[in-house]
Tab-separated table of C-alpha atoms in Angstrom:
chain	number	residue	atom	x	y	z
A	258	ALA	CA	-86.518	-34.502	-26.098
A	259	LEU	CA	-86.461	-32.954	-29.608
A	260	THR	CA	-90.360	-33.480	-31.738
A	261	VAL	CA	-88.566	-32.629	-35.483
A	262	SER	CA	-91.719	-32.828	-37.494
A	263	VAL	CA	-91.328	-33.648	-41.173
A	264	GLU	CA	-94.169	-31.881	-42.389
A	265	ALA	CA	-92.186	-28.221	-41.034
A	266	ASP	CA	-88.984	-30.081	-42.887
A	267	ALA	CA	-90.872	-30.247	-46.306
A	268	ASP	CA	-91.833	-26.977	-45.746
A	269	LEU	CA	-88.859	-25.640	-45.178
A	270	ILE	CA	-87.383	-27.086	-48.509
A	271	ARG	CA	-90.034	-26.690	-50.699
A	272	LEU	CA	-89.422	-22.657	-49.768
A	273	ASP	CA	-84.856	-23.027	-50.153
A	274	GLU	CA	-86.250	-23.896	-53.559
A	275	ALA	CA	-88.903	-21.839	-54.843
A	276	LEU	CA	-86.222	-19.012	-53.410
A	277	ASP	CA	-83.005	-20.803	-55.324
A	278	ALA	CA	-85.781	-20.101	-58.337
A	279	LEU	CA	-86.761	-16.876	-58.182
A	280	ALA	CA	-82.711	-16.026	-57.605
A	281	LYS	CA	-82.437	-17.451	-60.835
A	282	LEU	CA	-85.445	-15.127	-62.614
A	283	ASP	CA	-84.309	-12.257	-60.776
A	284	GLU	CA	-81.801	-11.175	-58.133
A	285	ARG	CA	-83.072	-8.945	-56.591
A	286	LYS	CA	-86.488	-10.097	-55.756
A	287	SER	CA	-85.131	-13.290	-53.640
A	288	LYS	CA	-82.628	-11.002	-51.229
A	289	ILE	CA	-85.631	-8.202	-50.896
A	290	VAL	CA	-86.967	-12.048	-49.429
A	291	GLU	CA	-84.164	-12.689	-47.689
A	292	LEU	CA	-83.463	-9.761	-45.801
A	293	LYS	CA	-86.489	-8.844	-44.914
A	294	PHE	CA	-88.304	-12.856	-43.854
A	295	PHE	CA	-84.905	-13.843	-42.780
A	296	GLY	CA	-82.844	-10.824	-41.646
A	297	GLY	CA	-85.702	-9.321	-39.879
A	298	LEU	CA	-84.992	-5.636	-42.283
A	299	SER	CA	-87.279	-3.377	-42.335
A	300	LEU	CA	-88.574	-2.241	-45.526
A	301	GLU	CA	-86.435	1.704	-45.208
A	302	GLU	CA	-83.347	-0.852	-44.015
A	303	THR	CA	-83.800	-3.343	-47.495
A	304	ALA	CA	-83.749	-0.580	-49.241
A	305	GLU	CA	-80.979	1.100	-48.027
A	306	VAL	CA	-78.722	-2.346	-47.899
A	307	LEU	CA	-79.918	-2.975	-52.007
A	308	GLY	CA	-79.414	0.695	-52.827
A	309	VAL	CA	-82.777	0.902	-54.054
A	310	SER	CA	-85.984	3.301	-53.123
A	311	ARG	CA	-88.439	2.368	-51.026
A	312	PRO	CA	-91.315	1.833	-53.096
A	313	THR	CA	-89.163	-0.223	-55.336
A	314	VAL	CA	-88.349	-2.590	-52.224
A	315	ILE	CA	-92.379	-3.016	-51.744
A	316	ARG	CA	-93.520	-3.414	-55.387
A	317	GLN	CA	-90.369	-5.673	-55.727
A	318	TRP	CA	-91.462	-7.712	-52.398
A	319	ARG	CA	-95.145	-7.805	-53.032
A	320	LEU	CA	-93.819	-9.403	-56.347
A	321	ALA	CA	-91.942	-11.515	-54.474
A	322	LYS	CA	-94.334	-12.731	-52.468
A	323	ALA	CA	-97.225	-13.286	-55.291
A	324	TRP	CA	-94.441	-15.051	-57.048
A	325	LEU	CA	-93.672	-17.672	-54.190
A	326	TYR	CA	-97.124	-18.199	-52.882
A	327	LYS	CA	-97.431	-19.777	-56.006
A	328	GLU	CA	-94.810	-21.070	-56.614
A	329	ILE	CA	-94.900	-23.581	-53.293
A	330	SER	CA	-98.450	-23.813	-53.962
A	331	GLY	CA	-98.050	-25.543	-56.812
């Protein structure tokens, strides 16, 4: 039998909503989160896909994580 946690679903919904809000504010930061978190790309791979430098990805990844944490935490 498959057990589905309602709490996990709520967390995923909050994350999805926060990512949508981030995309409206900064598309690149949202794309970095998607590529790294969901796509499993490295910093270098993410930079290559987006056509930006590795330091830019590092900086924007940190800002995106902080923004998402604040958004999800309330």
